[in-house]
mmCIF file of N, CA and C in Angstrom:
data_model
loop_
_atom_site.group_PDB
_atom_site.id
_atom_site.type_symbol
_atom_site.label_atom_id
_atom_site.label_comp_id
_atom_site.label_asym_id
_atom_site.label_seq_id
_atom_site.Cartn_x
_atom_site.Cartn_y
_atom_site.Cartn_z
ATOM 1 N N MET A 1 27.462 -31.484 -39.956
ATOM 2 C CA MET A 1 27.926 -30.145 -39.656
ATOM 3 C C MET A 1 28.931 -29.733 -40.732
ATOM 4 N N LYS A 2 28.781 -28.520 -41.213
ATOM 5 C CA LYS A 2 29.683 -28.050 -42.256
ATOM 6 C C LYS A 2 31.088 -27.878 -41.698
ATOM 7 N N LYS A 3 32.044 -27.982 -42.605
ATOM 8 C CA LYS A 3 33.442 -27.873 -42.200
ATOM 9 C C LYS A 3 33.744 -26.483 -41.632
ATOM 10 N N GLN A 4 33.127 -25.449 -42.184
ATOM 11 C CA GLN A 4 33.361 -24.092 -41.684
ATOM 12 C C GLN A 4 32.891 -23.959 -40.241
ATOM 13 N N HIS A 5 31.712 -24.516 -39.944
ATOM 14 C CA HIS A 5 31.192 -24.448 -38.579
ATOM 15 C C HIS A 5 32.080 -25.225 -37.613
ATOM 16 N N LEU A 6 32.567 -26.364 -38.062
ATOM 17 C CA LEU A 6 33.436 -27.172 -37.211
ATOM 18 C C LEU A 6 34.760 -26.458 -36.936
ATOM 19 N N ASN A 7 35.308 -25.797 -37.940
ATOM 20 C CA ASN A 7 36.538 -25.031 -37.743
ATOM 21 C C ASN A 7 36.324 -23.866 -36.780
ATOM 22 N N ILE A 8 35.206 -23.169 -36.919
ATOM 23 C CA ILE A 8 34.909 -22.061 -36.018
ATOM 24 C C ILE A 8 34.694 -22.578 -34.605
ATOM 25 N N LEU A 9 34.030 -23.725 -34.459
ATOM 26 C CA LEU A 9 33.824 -24.311 -33.136
ATOM 27 C C LEU A 9 35.151 -24.716 -32.499
ATOM 28 N N THR A 10 36.068 -25.242 -33.288
ATOM 29 C CA THR A 10 37.389 -25.608 -32.774
ATOM 30 C C THR A 10 38.164 -24.378 -32.306
ATOM 31 N N ILE A 11 38.144 -23.334 -33.104
ATOM 32 C CA ILE A 11 38.825 -22.095 -32.730
ATOM 33 C C ILE A 11 38.194 -21.502 -31.475
ATOM 34 N N SER A 12 36.872 -21.541 -31.386
ATOM 35 C CA SER A 12 36.184 -21.023 -30.208
ATOM 36 C C SER A 12 36.532 -21.830 -28.967
ATOM 37 N N ALA A 13 36.618 -23.147 -29.103
ATOM 38 C CA ALA A 13 36.969 -23.990 -27.961
ATOM 39 C C ALA A 13 38.387 -23.695 -27.482
ATOM 40 N N ILE A 14 39.302 -23.490 -28.409
ATOM 41 C CA ILE A 14 40.682 -23.168 -28.043
ATOM 42 C C ILE A 14 40.743 -21.817 -27.339
ATOM 43 N N MET A 15 40.033 -20.815 -27.887
ATOM 44 C CA MET A 15 40.034 -19.493 -27.269
ATOM 45 C C MET A 15 39.399 -19.524 -25.879
ATOM 46 N N THR A 16 38.325 -20.281 -25.725
ATOM 47 C CA THR A 16 37.655 -20.381 -24.430
ATOM 48 C C THR A 16 38.531 -21.088 -23.408
ATOM 49 N N THR A 17 39.207 -22.148 -23.826
ATOM 50 C CA THR A 17 40.093 -22.880 -22.917
ATOM 51 C C THR A 17 41.248 -21.998 -22.466
ATOM 52 N N ILE A 18 41.846 -21.267 -23.392
ATOM 53 C CA ILE A 18 42.936 -20.354 -23.029
ATOM 54 C C ILE A 18 42.427 -19.285 -22.072
ATOM 55 N N GLY A 19 41.233 -18.773 -22.318
ATOM 56 C CA GLY A 19 40.651 -17.773 -21.441
ATOM 57 C C GLY A 19 40.406 -18.302 -20.037
ATOM 58 N N PHE A 20 39.956 -19.556 -19.921
ATOM 59 C CA PHE A 20 39.725 -20.130 -18.601
ATOM 60 C C PHE A 20 41.032 -20.401 -17.873
ATOM 61 N N ILE A 21 42.058 -20.769 -18.602
ATOM 62 C CA ILE A 21 43.354 -21.017 -17.964
ATOM 63 C C ILE A 21 43.967 -19.709 -17.477
ATOM 64 N N MET A 22 43.826 -18.641 -18.267
ATOM 65 C CA MET A 22 44.423 -17.356 -17.910
ATOM 66 C C MET A 22 43.579 -16.559 -16.920
ATOM 67 N N ASP A 23 42.370 -17.008 -16.637
ATOM 68 C CA ASP A 23 41.466 -16.288 -15.747
ATOM 69 C C ASP A 23 42.053 -16.211 -14.348
ATOM 70 N N GLY A 24 42.029 -15.019 -13.761
ATOM 71 C CA GLY A 24 42.619 -14.824 -12.444
ATOM 72 C C GLY A 24 41.606 -14.858 -11.310
ATOM 73 N N ASP A 25 40.326 -15.081 -11.629
ATOM 74 C CA ASP A 25 39.308 -15.122 -10.584
ATOM 75 C C ASP A 25 39.458 -16.371 -9.730
ATOM 76 N N PRO A 26 39.033 -16.308 -8.475
ATOM 77 C CA PRO A 26 39.055 -17.515 -7.650
ATOM 78 C C PRO A 26 38.092 -18.558 -8.218
ATOM 79 N N LYS A 27 38.499 -19.804 -8.156
ATOM 80 C CA LYS A 27 37.700 -20.882 -8.737
ATOM 81 C C LYS A 27 36.507 -21.202 -7.846
ATOM 82 N N VAL A 28 35.374 -21.415 -8.479
ATOM 83 C CA VAL A 28 34.154 -21.781 -7.770
ATOM 84 C C VAL A 28 34.234 -23.269 -7.424
ATOM 85 N N PRO A 29 33.877 -23.665 -6.207
ATOM 86 C CA PRO A 29 34.009 -25.076 -5.839
ATOM 87 C C PRO A 29 33.043 -26.006 -6.575
ATOM 88 N N SER A 30 31.991 -25.485 -7.145
ATOM 89 C CA SER A 30 31.009 -26.323 -7.824
ATOM 90 C C SER A 30 31.489 -26.677 -9.234
ATOM 91 N N VAL A 31 31.603 -27.966 -9.503
ATOM 92 C CA VAL A 31 32.050 -28.423 -10.820
ATOM 93 C C VAL A 31 30.972 -28.157 -11.863
ATOM 94 N N LEU A 32 29.724 -28.305 -11.478
ATOM 95 C CA LEU A 32 28.620 -28.060 -12.403
ATOM 96 C C LEU A 32 28.622 -26.608 -12.875
ATOM 97 N N LEU A 33 28.890 -25.695 -11.965
ATOM 98 C CA LEU A 33 28.944 -24.279 -12.329
ATOM 99 C C LEU A 33 30.123 -23.991 -13.260
ATOM 100 N N ARG A 34 31.255 -24.653 -13.038
ATOM 101 C CA ARG A 34 32.408 -24.476 -13.939
ATOM 102 C C ARG A 34 32.087 -24.933 -15.350
ATOM 103 N N PHE A 35 31.447 -26.115 -15.475
ATOM 104 C CA PHE A 35 31.077 -26.607 -16.805
ATOM 105 C C PHE A 35 30.042 -25.698 -17.462
ATOM 106 N N THR A 36 29.103 -25.205 -16.675
ATOM 107 C CA THR A 36 28.094 -24.296 -17.212
ATOM 108 C C THR A 36 28.749 -23.020 -17.739
ATOM 109 N N GLU A 37 29.662 -22.439 -16.967
ATOM 110 C CA GLU A 37 30.371 -21.242 -17.416
ATOM 111 C C GLU A 37 31.172 -21.518 -18.687
ATOM 112 N N PHE A 38 31.843 -22.669 -18.719
ATOM 113 C CA PHE A 38 32.665 -22.992 -19.883
ATOM 114 C C PHE A 38 31.814 -23.106 -21.139
ATOM 115 N N PHE A 39 30.714 -23.857 -21.060
ATOM 116 C CA PHE A 39 29.904 -24.072 -22.259
ATOM 117 C C PHE A 39 29.137 -22.819 -22.665
ATOM 118 N N LEU A 40 28.743 -22.001 -21.708
ATOM 119 C CA LEU A 40 28.108 -20.743 -22.078
ATOM 120 C C LEU A 40 29.107 -19.799 -22.747
ATOM 121 N N MET A 41 30.324 -19.726 -22.225
ATOM 122 C CA MET A 41 31.349 -18.900 -22.867
ATOM 123 C C MET A 41 31.707 -19.449 -24.249
ATOM 124 N N LEU A 42 31.751 -20.764 -24.375
ATOM 125 C CA LEU A 42 32.007 -21.375 -25.680
ATOM 126 C C LEU A 42 30.925 -20.973 -26.677
ATOM 127 N N GLY A 43 29.680 -20.991 -26.239
ATOM 128 C CA GLY A 43 28.584 -20.582 -27.112
ATOM 129 C C GLY A 43 28.673 -19.125 -27.512
ATOM 130 N N ILE A 44 29.012 -18.266 -26.562
ATOM 131 C CA ILE A 44 29.124 -16.834 -26.858
ATOM 132 C C ILE A 44 30.260 -16.570 -27.837
ATOM 133 N N VAL A 45 31.414 -17.178 -27.586
ATOM 134 C CA VAL A 45 32.568 -16.980 -28.481
ATOM 135 C C VAL A 45 32.267 -17.551 -29.867
ATOM 136 N N PHE A 46 31.575 -18.700 -29.926
ATOM 137 C CA PHE A 46 31.207 -19.296 -31.215
ATOM 138 C C PHE A 46 30.270 -18.374 -31.987
ATOM 139 N N LEU A 47 29.271 -17.820 -31.321
ATOM 140 C CA LEU A 47 28.334 -16.937 -32.010
ATOM 141 C C LEU A 47 29.009 -15.668 -32.516
ATOM 142 N N ILE A 48 29.857 -15.071 -31.710
ATOM 143 C CA ILE A 48 30.545 -13.850 -32.132
ATOM 144 C C ILE A 48 31.500 -14.147 -33.288
ATOM 145 N N THR A 49 32.263 -15.230 -33.170
ATOM 146 C CA THR A 49 33.224 -15.578 -34.215
ATOM 147 C C THR A 49 32.520 -15.931 -35.522
ATOM 148 N N SER A 50 31.441 -16.695 -35.442
ATOM 149 C CA SER A 50 30.741 -17.071 -36.669
ATOM 150 C C SER A 50 30.049 -15.862 -37.295
ATOM 151 N N ALA A 51 29.514 -14.958 -36.476
ATOM 152 C CA ALA A 51 28.892 -13.755 -37.031
ATOM 153 C C ALA A 51 29.922 -12.899 -37.756
ATOM 154 N N LEU A 52 31.093 -12.746 -37.156
ATOM 155 C CA LEU A 52 32.154 -11.982 -37.825
ATOM 156 C C LEU A 52 32.605 -12.667 -39.111
ATOM 157 N N TYR A 53 32.831 -13.970 -39.053
ATOM 158 C CA TYR A 53 33.344 -14.694 -40.222
ATOM 159 C C TYR A 53 32.352 -14.661 -41.377
ATOM 160 N N PHE A 54 31.098 -15.025 -41.098
ATOM 161 C CA PHE A 54 30.113 -15.077 -42.181
ATOM 162 C C PHE A 54 29.722 -13.682 -42.652
ATOM 163 N N GLY A 55 29.742 -12.702 -41.758
ATOM 164 C CA GLY A 55 29.466 -11.333 -42.179
ATOM 165 C C GLY A 55 30.537 -10.795 -43.105
ATOM 166 N N ILE A 56 31.786 -11.020 -42.741
ATOM 167 C CA ILE A 56 32.896 -10.556 -43.575
ATOM 168 C C ILE A 56 32.921 -11.290 -44.903
ATOM 169 N N SER A 57 32.650 -12.598 -44.885
ATOM 170 C CA SER A 57 32.668 -13.356 -46.147
ATOM 171 C C SER A 57 31.521 -12.931 -47.060
ATOM 172 N N LYS A 58 30.363 -12.589 -46.485
ATOM 173 C CA LYS A 58 29.243 -12.128 -47.298
ATOM 174 C C LYS A 58 29.549 -10.772 -47.937
ATOM 175 N N ILE A 59 30.162 -9.884 -47.155
ATOM 176 C CA ILE A 59 30.544 -8.569 -47.690
ATOM 177 C C ILE A 59 31.610 -8.721 -48.767
ATOM 178 N N ALA A 60 32.556 -9.623 -48.568
ATOM 179 C CA ALA A 60 33.610 -9.838 -49.562
ATOM 180 C C ALA A 60 33.025 -10.379 -50.871
ATOM 181 N N ARG A 61 32.034 -11.276 -50.767
ATOM 182 C CA ARG A 61 31.393 -11.802 -51.982
ATOM 183 C C ARG A 61 30.646 -10.708 -52.726
ATOM 184 N N LYS A 62 30.032 -9.790 -51.993
ATOM 185 C CA LYS A 62 29.306 -8.697 -52.658
ATOM 186 C C LYS A 62 30.271 -7.763 -53.369
ATOM 187 N N PHE A 63 31.448 -7.514 -52.770
ATOM 188 C CA PHE A 63 32.440 -6.660 -53.422
ATOM 189 C C PHE A 63 33.060 -7.340 -54.644
ATOM 190 N N GLN A 64 33.145 -8.656 -54.634
ATOM 191 C CA GLN A 64 33.694 -9.366 -55.789
ATOM 192 C C GLN A 64 32.751 -9.289 -56.979
ATOM 193 N N LYS A 65 31.442 -9.204 -56.726
ATOM 194 C CA LYS A 65 30.466 -9.115 -57.821
ATOM 195 C C LYS A 65 30.514 -7.760 -58.500
ATOM 196 N N ILE A 66 30.945 -6.735 -57.759
ATOM 197 C CA ILE A 66 30.951 -5.369 -58.323
ATOM 198 C C ILE A 66 32.036 -5.197 -59.326
#
């Protein structure tokens, strides 16, 4: 795994954990459902963060060539 992907995954995990701690919804008694929600949110945050990061870096590289 590339270092950039690992860094984005770490940032996403931290953001997801903070979001779950700050969440004010009542907790679901099912542990399996909690893990499913956590990993799905981790995936969503990872995809959004990586799309923003790689999109911005690609645009920045194109502007540097000009």
